[in-house]
CSV table of C-alpha atoms in Angstrom, one decimal:
chain,number,residue,atom,x,y,z
A,1,UNK,CA,-9.9,-68.9,25.2
A,2,UNK,CA,-6.3,-67.9,24.5
A,3,UNK,CA,-7.6,-65.0,22.3
A,4,UNK,CA,-9.7,-63.5,25.2
A,5,UNK,CA,-6.8,-63.9,27.6
A,6,UNK,CA,-4.4,-62.0,25.3
A,7,UNK,CA,-7.0,-59.2,24.9
A,8,UNK,CA,-7.4,-59.0,28.6
A,9,UNK,CA,-3.6,-58.8,29.2
A,10,UNK,CA,-3.3,-56.2,26.4
A,11,UNK,CA,-6.0,-54.1,28.1
A,12,UNK,CA,-4.3,-54.4,31.5
A,13,UNK,CA,-1.0,-53.4,29.9
A,14,UNK,CA,-2.5,-50.4,28.2
A,15,UNK,CA,-4.2,-49.3,31.5
A,16,UNK,CA,-0.9,-49.7,33.4
A,17,UNK,CA,1.0,-47.6,30.8
A,18,UNK,CA,-1.7,-44.9,30.9
A,19,UNK,CA,-1.6,-44.8,34.7
A,20,UNK,CA,2.2,-44.5,34.8
A,21,UNK,CA,2.1,-41.7,32.2
A,22,UNK,CA,-0.5,-39.9,34.2
A,23,UNK,CA,1.5,-40.2,37.4
A,24,UNK,CA,4.7,-39.0,35.7
A,25,UNK,CA,2.9,-36.0,34.3
A,26,UNK,CA,1.4,-35.1,37.7
A,27,UNK,CA,4.9,-35.5,39.3
A,28,UNK,CA,6.6,-33.3,36.7
A,29,UNK,CA,3.8,-30.7,36.8
A,30,UNK,CA,4.1,-30.4,40.6
A,31,UNK,CA,7.9,-30.4,41.0
A,32,UNK,CA,9.4,-27.3,42.5
A,33,UNK,CA,11.1,-25.0,40.0
A,34,UNK,CA,14.5,-25.7,41.3
A,35,UNK,CA,14.1,-29.5,40.6
A,36,UNK,CA,12.6,-29.1,37.2
A,37,UNK,CA,14.6,-29.1,34.0
A,38,UNK,CA,11.6,-27.6,32.3
A,39,UNK,CA,12.3,-24.0,31.3
A,40,UNK,CA,8.7,-22.9,32.2
A,41,UNK,CA,9.9,-21.9,35.7
A,42,UNK,CA,13.5,-20.8,35.6
A,43,UNK,CA,15.4,-20.3,38.8
A,44,UNK,CA,16.3,-16.8,37.8
A,45,UNK,CA,12.7,-15.8,38.6
A,46,UNK,CA,12.9,-17.2,42.2
A,47,UNK,CA,11.7,-14.7,44.7
A,48,UNK,CA,14.1,-13.1,47.2
A,49,UNK,CA,13.5,-12.3,50.8
A,50,UNK,CA,14.5,-9.3,53.0
A,51,UNK,CA,16.9,-9.7,56.0
A,52,UNK,CA,13.8,-10.0,58.2
A,53,UNK,CA,12.7,-13.1,56.3
A,54,UNK,CA,9.7,-11.6,54.6
A,55,UNK,CA,9.4,-10.7,50.9
A,56,UNK,CA,11.1,-7.5,49.7
A,57,UNK,CA,8.6,-4.8,49.0
A,58,UNK,CA,9.0,-1.3,47.7
A,59,UNK,CA,9.4,1.2,50.5
A,60,UNK,CA,6.3,3.2,51.5
A,61,UNK,CA,3.6,0.9,50.1
A,62,UNK,CA,2.8,-2.2,52.3
A,63,UNK,CA,0.3,-3.5,49.6
A,64,UNK,CA,2.8,-3.3,46.8
A,65,UNK,CA,3.7,-6.5,44.9
A,66,UNK,CA,6.7,-8.1,46.5
A,67,UNK,CA,9.9,-7.1,44.6
A,68,UNK,CA,11.7,-10.0,43.0
A,69,UNK,CA,8.5,-12.0,42.6
A,70,UNK,CA,9.2,-12.3,39.0
A,71,UNK,CA,7.9,-10.4,36.0
A,72,UNK,CA,4.9,-10.6,33.7
A,73,UNK,CA,1.4,-11.9,34.3
A,74,UNK,CA,1.3,-13.9,37.5
A,75,UNK,CA,-0.4,-14.7,40.8
A,76,UNK,CA,1.9,-13.8,43.8
A,77,UNK,CA,1.2,-15.5,47.2
A,78,UNK,CA,3.1,-14.1,50.2
A,79,UNK,CA,3.0,-16.7,53.0
A,80,UNK,CA,4.0,-14.3,55.8
A,81,UNK,CA,1.6,-11.6,54.7
A,82,UNK,CA,-1.3,-14.0,54.0
A,83,UNK,CA,-1.9,-12.0,50.8
A,84,UNK,CA,-2.4,-12.6,47.1
A,85,UNK,CA,-1.7,-10.2,44.2
A,86,UNK,CA,-3.0,-10.7,40.7
A,87,UNK,CA,-0.4,-9.0,38.5
A,88,UNK,CA,-0.9,-8.1,34.9
A,89,UNK,CA,1.7,-8.3,32.0
A,90,UNK,CA,2.9,-4.8,32.8
A,91,UNK,CA,3.8,-5.9,36.4
A,92,UNK,CA,0.9,-3.9,37.9
A,93,UNK,CA,-1.3,-5.4,40.5
A,94,UNK,CA,-4.9,-5.5,39.3
A,95,UNK,CA,-6.2,-6.8,42.6
A,96,UNK,CA,-4.8,-7.8,46.0
A,97,UNK,CA,-6.5,-9.5,48.9
A,98,UNK,CA,-5.9,-11.4,52.1
A,99,UNK,CA,-6.3,-15.1,52.4
A,100,UNK,CA,-6.5,-17.8,55.2
A,101,UNK,CA,-3.6,-20.2,54.6
A,102,UNK,CA,-4.0,-24.0,54.9
A,103,UNK,CA,-2.1,-26.1,57.4
A,104,UNK,CA,0.3,-27.4,54.7
A,105,UNK,CA,2.2,-24.6,52.8
A,106,UNK,CA,3.8,-24.6,49.4
A,107,UNK,CA,7.6,-24.1,49.3
A,108,UNK,CA,8.5,-20.6,48.0
A,109,UNK,CA,9.2,-20.7,44.3
A,110,UNK,CA,7.5,-20.5,40.9
A,111,UNK,CA,4.7,-22.9,39.9
A,112,UNK,CA,2.1,-23.3,37.2
A,113,UNK,CA,-1.7,-23.8,37.7
A,114,UNK,CA,-2.1,-27.6,37.1
A,115,UNK,CA,-5.9,-28.1,37.6
A,116,UNK,CA,-9.1,-26.3,38.4
A,117,UNK,CA,-12.5,-27.3,39.7
A,118,UNK,CA,-15.7,-25.2,39.6
A,119,UNK,CA,-17.2,-26.7,42.8
A,120,UNK,CA,-16.2,-29.5,45.1
A,121,UNK,CA,-16.1,-30.5,48.7
A,122,UNK,CA,-12.9,-29.5,50.4
A,123,UNK,CA,-10.8,-31.9,52.4
A,124,UNK,CA,-12.2,-30.2,55.5
A,125,UNK,CA,-15.7,-31.1,54.4
A,126,UNK,CA,-16.7,-27.5,53.4
A,127,UNK,CA,-18.3,-27.0,50.0
A,128,UNK,CA,-15.9,-24.8,48.0
A,129,UNK,CA,-15.8,-23.2,44.6
A,130,UNK,CA,-13.3,-21.9,42.1
A,131,UNK,CA,-10.5,-24.2,43.1
A,132,UNK,CA,-7.2,-23.4,41.4
A,133,UNK,CA,-4.4,-25.9,42.2
A,134,UNK,CA,-0.8,-25.2,41.7
A,135,UNK,CA,1.4,-27.4,44.0
A,136,UNK,CA,1.7,-30.6,46.0
A,137,UNK,CA,3.5,-30.6,49.3
A,138,UNK,CA,3.6,-33.6,51.8
A,139,UNK,CA,1.2,-35.4,49.4
A,140,UNK,CA,-1.4,-32.7,49.8
A,141,UNK,CA,-2.7,-30.7,46.8
A,142,UNK,CA,-2.2,-26.9,47.4
A,143,UNK,CA,-4.6,-24.5,45.8
A,144,UNK,CA,-6.8,-21.4,46.2
A,145,UNK,CA,-10.5,-21.7,46.8
A,146,UNK,CA,-13.5,-19.9,48.3
A,147,UNK,CA,-16.1,-21.5,50.6
A,148,UNK,CA,-19.6,-21.3,49.1
A,149,UNK,CA,-20.9,-20.1,52.4
A,150,UNK,CA,-18.4,-17.2,52.4
A,151,UNK,CA,-16.5,-18.3,55.5
A,152,UNK,CA,-12.8,-18.1,55.9
A,153,UNK,CA,-12.1,-19.7,59.3
A,154,UNK,CA,-8.7,-20.8,60.5
A,155,UNK,CA,-8.1,-24.5,59.4
A,156,UNK,CA,-8.1,-27.3,62.0
A,157,UNK,CA,-4.4,-27.6,62.9
A,158,UNK,CA,-4.8,-31.4,63.4
A,159,UNK,CA,-5.6,-32.0,59.7
A,160,UNK,CA,-3.4,-31.8,56.7
A,161,UNK,CA,-5.2,-29.4,54.3
A,162,UNK,CA,-4.0,-27.5,51.3
A,163,UNK,CA,-6.8,-25.1,50.6
A,164,UNK,CA,-5.9,-21.4,50.7
A,165,UNK,CA,-9.2,-19.8,51.4
A,166,UNK,CA,-10.4,-16.4,50.3
A,167,UNK,CA,-13.7,-14.4,50.1
A,168,UNK,CA,-16.0,-15.4,47.2
A,169,UNK,CA,-15.5,-12.1,45.3
A,170,UNK,CA,-11.7,-12.6,45.5
A,171,UNK,CA,-12.2,-16.3,44.4
A,172,UNK,CA,-14.2,-15.2,41.4
A,173,UNK,CA,-11.4,-12.8,40.4
A,174,UNK,CA,-8.7,-15.4,40.8
A,175,UNK,CA,-10.7,-18.0,38.9
A,176,UNK,CA,-11.0,-15.7,35.9
A,177,UNK,CA,-7.3,-14.7,36.1
A,178,UNK,CA,-5.5,-18.0,36.9
A,179,UNK,CA,-6.3,-20.4,34.0
A,180,UNK,CA,-4.4,-23.7,33.5
A,181,UNK,CA,-0.7,-23.0,33.0
A,182,UNK,CA,-0.9,-19.5,34.7
A,183,UNK,CA,2.2,-18.7,36.7
A,184,UNK,CA,2.0,-18.7,40.5
A,185,UNK,CA,4.9,-17.3,42.5
A,186,UNK,CA,5.1,-18.1,46.3
A,187,UNK,CA,7.2,-15.8,48.4
A,188,UNK,CA,8.1,-16.2,52.1
C-alpha cells in the first residue's frame, strides 16, 4: 500500500512541476518586450508614433510600412489604421490588408508568434481558420484569424475577444508568413 501511495504522490508532483513550467513558459512568451529580459525583442526596435498619435509613415504613401516599426522580416499591425503589413527581410511589404480588430487590443510593442491553430471555433462562436497568436492582454489571447464563412463583422463590444479578423485570402498569406517565433510589431 505504501508503495502505490508514493508512486501516486510522485506522479502528482511531476504533473504539478510540468504545469508550473508550462505556465511560466506561457507567461514569459507573452510578456511585453519592455518587461522581458529576453533579447528576442529589444526595446530599441519599439515603434514610434507621430505627434498626431498614429504610426509614422513615409510621406506620400498611406499604405507604406510604418517607419520605426523595426527592421527585417516581420508582421506589422497598426491599431489606428486597422491594417497589417507582411514585411520581408529587405524591409519591403510583400502584402498589406485591412483587418477588423477585436475588442481587446495588444499593447504597442514587439512580440513573437507563440502558437497557431489550423481551424478552431473562436471565442465569439464563429468557426475560424489560420489562427496566429502572438500576445495576451487582460487574460485574452490575441491573434490573427479568418472566419471560414469569409465574414469580418465588427465584434460584439460586450464580449472580451482577441481575434483580429481578416479576409480568407489574407489569412492564408499571413498563415504562410507568420510561423512560430515570427516577429509581430504592433504600432499605435
